[in-house]
XYZ file of C-alpha atoms in Angstrom:
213
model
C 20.725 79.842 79.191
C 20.186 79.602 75.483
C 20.296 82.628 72.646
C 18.550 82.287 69.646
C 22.218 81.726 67.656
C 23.254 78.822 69.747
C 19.560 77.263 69.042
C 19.666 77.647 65.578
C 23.172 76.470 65.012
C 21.835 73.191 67.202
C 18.982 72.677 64.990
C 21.388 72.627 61.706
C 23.762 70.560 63.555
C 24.421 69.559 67.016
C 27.662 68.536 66.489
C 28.619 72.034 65.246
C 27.322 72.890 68.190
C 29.380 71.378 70.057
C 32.663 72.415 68.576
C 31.808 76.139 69.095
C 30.297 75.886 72.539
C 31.546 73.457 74.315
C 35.211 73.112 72.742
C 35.348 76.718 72.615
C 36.108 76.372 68.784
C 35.925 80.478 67.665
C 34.175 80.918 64.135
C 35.449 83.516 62.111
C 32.290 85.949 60.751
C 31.644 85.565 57.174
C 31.854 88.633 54.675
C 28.134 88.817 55.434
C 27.612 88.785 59.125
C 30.675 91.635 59.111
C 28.645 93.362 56.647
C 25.654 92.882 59.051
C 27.365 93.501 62.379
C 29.145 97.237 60.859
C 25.656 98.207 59.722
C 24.043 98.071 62.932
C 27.388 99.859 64.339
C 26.072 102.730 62.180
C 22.358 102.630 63.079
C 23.277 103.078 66.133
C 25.686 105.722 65.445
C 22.554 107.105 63.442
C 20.751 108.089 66.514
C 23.393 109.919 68.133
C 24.615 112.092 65.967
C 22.343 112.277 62.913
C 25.314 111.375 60.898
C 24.135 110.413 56.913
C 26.044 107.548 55.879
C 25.687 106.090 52.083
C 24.910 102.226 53.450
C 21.871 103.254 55.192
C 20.083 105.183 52.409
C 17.516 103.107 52.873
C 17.324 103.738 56.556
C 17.358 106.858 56.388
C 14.444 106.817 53.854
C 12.178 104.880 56.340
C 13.457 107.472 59.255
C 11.754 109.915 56.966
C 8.444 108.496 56.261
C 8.003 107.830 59.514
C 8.879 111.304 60.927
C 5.798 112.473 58.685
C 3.464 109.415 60.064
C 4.060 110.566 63.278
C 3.514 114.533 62.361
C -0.144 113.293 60.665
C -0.794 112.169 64.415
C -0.043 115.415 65.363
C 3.086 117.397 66.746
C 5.873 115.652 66.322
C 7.245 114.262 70.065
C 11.118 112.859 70.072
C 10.366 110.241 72.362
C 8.616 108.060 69.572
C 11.586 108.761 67.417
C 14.386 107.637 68.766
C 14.669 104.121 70.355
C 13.691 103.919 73.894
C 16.944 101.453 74.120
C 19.522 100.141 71.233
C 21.464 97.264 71.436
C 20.318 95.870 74.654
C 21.835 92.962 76.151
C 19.869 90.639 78.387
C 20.207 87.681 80.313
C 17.862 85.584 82.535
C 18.167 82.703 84.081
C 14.667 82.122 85.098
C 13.343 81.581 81.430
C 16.470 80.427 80.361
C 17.251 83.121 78.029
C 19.748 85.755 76.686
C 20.420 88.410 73.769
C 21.358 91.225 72.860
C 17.746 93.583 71.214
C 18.580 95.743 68.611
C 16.136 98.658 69.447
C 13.400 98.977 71.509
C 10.622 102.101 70.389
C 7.534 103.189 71.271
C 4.102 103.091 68.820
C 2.881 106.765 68.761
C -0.826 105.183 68.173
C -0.949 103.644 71.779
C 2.664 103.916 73.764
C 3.002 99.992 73.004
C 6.378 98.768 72.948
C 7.963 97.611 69.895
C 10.837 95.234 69.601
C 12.834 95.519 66.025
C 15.510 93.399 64.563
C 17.597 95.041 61.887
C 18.823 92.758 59.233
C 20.892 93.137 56.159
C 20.362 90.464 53.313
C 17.046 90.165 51.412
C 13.773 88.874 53.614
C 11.947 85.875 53.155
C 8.860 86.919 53.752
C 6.794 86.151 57.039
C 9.082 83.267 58.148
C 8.383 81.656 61.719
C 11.691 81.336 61.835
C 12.028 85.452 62.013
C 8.890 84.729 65.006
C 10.991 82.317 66.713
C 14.515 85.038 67.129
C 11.334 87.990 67.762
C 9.910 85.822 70.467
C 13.175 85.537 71.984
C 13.702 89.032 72.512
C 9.972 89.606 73.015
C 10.273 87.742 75.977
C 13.965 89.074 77.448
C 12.413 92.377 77.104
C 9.069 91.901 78.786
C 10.976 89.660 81.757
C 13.770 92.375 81.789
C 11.626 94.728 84.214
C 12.750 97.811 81.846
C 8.892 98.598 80.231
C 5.736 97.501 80.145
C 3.305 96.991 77.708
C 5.653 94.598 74.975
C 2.971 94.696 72.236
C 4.637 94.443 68.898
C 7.708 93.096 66.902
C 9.209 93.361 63.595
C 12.340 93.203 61.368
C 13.415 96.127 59.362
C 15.251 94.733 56.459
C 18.602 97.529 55.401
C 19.054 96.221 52.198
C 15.379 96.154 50.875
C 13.863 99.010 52.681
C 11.254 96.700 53.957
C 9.713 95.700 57.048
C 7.542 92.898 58.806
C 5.724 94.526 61.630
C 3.032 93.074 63.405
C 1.222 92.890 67.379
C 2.940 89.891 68.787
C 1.233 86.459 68.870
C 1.035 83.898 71.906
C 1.140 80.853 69.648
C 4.920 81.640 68.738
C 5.689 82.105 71.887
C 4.945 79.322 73.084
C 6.372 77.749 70.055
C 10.004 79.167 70.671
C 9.177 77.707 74.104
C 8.905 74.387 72.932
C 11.778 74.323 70.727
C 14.062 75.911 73.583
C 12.722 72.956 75.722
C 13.757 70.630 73.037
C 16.717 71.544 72.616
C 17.681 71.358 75.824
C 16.470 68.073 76.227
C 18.876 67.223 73.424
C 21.958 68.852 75.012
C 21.561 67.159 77.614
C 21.846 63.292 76.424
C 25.198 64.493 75.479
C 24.662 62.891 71.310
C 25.814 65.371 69.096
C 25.216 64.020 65.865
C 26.563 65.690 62.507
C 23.458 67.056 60.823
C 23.465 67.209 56.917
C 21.924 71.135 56.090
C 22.399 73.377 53.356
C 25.084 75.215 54.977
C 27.335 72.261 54.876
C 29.533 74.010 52.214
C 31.021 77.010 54.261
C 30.878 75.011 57.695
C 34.486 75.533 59.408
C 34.522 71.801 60.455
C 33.448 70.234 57.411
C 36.950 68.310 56.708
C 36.225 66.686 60.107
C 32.885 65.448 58.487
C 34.792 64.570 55.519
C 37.127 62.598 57.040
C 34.580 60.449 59.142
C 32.918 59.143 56.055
């Protein structure tokens, strides 16, 4: 059972791979990805208690616009407001898959469910590699047996006050599909090669790559 982190850090480099999860080898989180994980701390603290916090101005910003989309529908109903789930972790074995969803919403237009990723950083643009971590939770959410109707994804980008939204496409899908398959297939011969990729510099185990050469 894969998650999209452990097939992305496989496709830079198997043999990083390896040293985190099979040898158990902990990374420390960068200055970003601590950055990342304390904003989503507060979006979720956001919901709860309304509390205005300085880092998500932007947030806060987008909250706002779409209060007033959803009062142009008509009165304005809570339940499309606030995320039907945040930070939901699944797991399942039968399509091989886990991760943990940021939120989960409904669209006021037609009660499809949305699945959103929040991300810190600046976007680069409409990247399948965004489709291939949305497909991954499209999928745990629709197999999870908690709604129905898993009609759209998107990223909401902190940072930028911008987001990719659109109705969720087979094609990627199966795409994801096919590289979780692949990867697989890889783990299993047991050949965990070192994989040259541009985040060579700030690997933890690049002095072991260093001193093979």
């Amino acid at each position: 059972v894969l998650n999209k982190s452990q097939v992305n850090t496989f496709l830079s480099c198997p043999y990083k791979w390896k040293r985190i999860y099979i040898d158990n080898i902990k990374s420390e989180p960068s200055k970003a990805q601590e950055r990342g994980i304390n904003i989503h701390k507060k979006i979720e603290s956001f919901y709860k208690d309304m509390k205005l916090d300085v880092d998500l101005k932007h947030f806060i910003n987008f909250e706002l616009r779409r209060i007033k989309d959803m009062i142009k529908e008509g009165e304005f109903d809570k339940k499309y407001f606030y995320p039907l789930f945040q930070e939901l972790t699944l797991y399942n074995e039968e399509i091989g898959l886990k991760g943990t969803v940021d939120a989960i919403y409904l669209n006021p237009k037609d009660d499809g469910i949305i699945v959103i990723d929040f991300k810190t950083g600046m976007s680069q643009g409409e990247s399948d590699n965004y489709r291939f971590e949305l497909a991954v939770y499209a999928e745990l959410v629709k197999h999870s047996g908690k709604v129905d109707n898993v009609k759209y994804w998107g990223i909401y980008w902190t940072d930028q006050d911008k987001l990719f939204f659109e109705e969720i496409k087979q094609e990627y899908i199966d795409r994801m599909y096919n590289i979780i398959n692949e990867v697989r297939k890889e783990i299993d011969s047991g050949i965990y090669e070192r994989r040259r990729n541009k985040y060579c510099w700030n690997c933890q185990f690049k002095k072991e790559c260093k001193n093979e050469r």
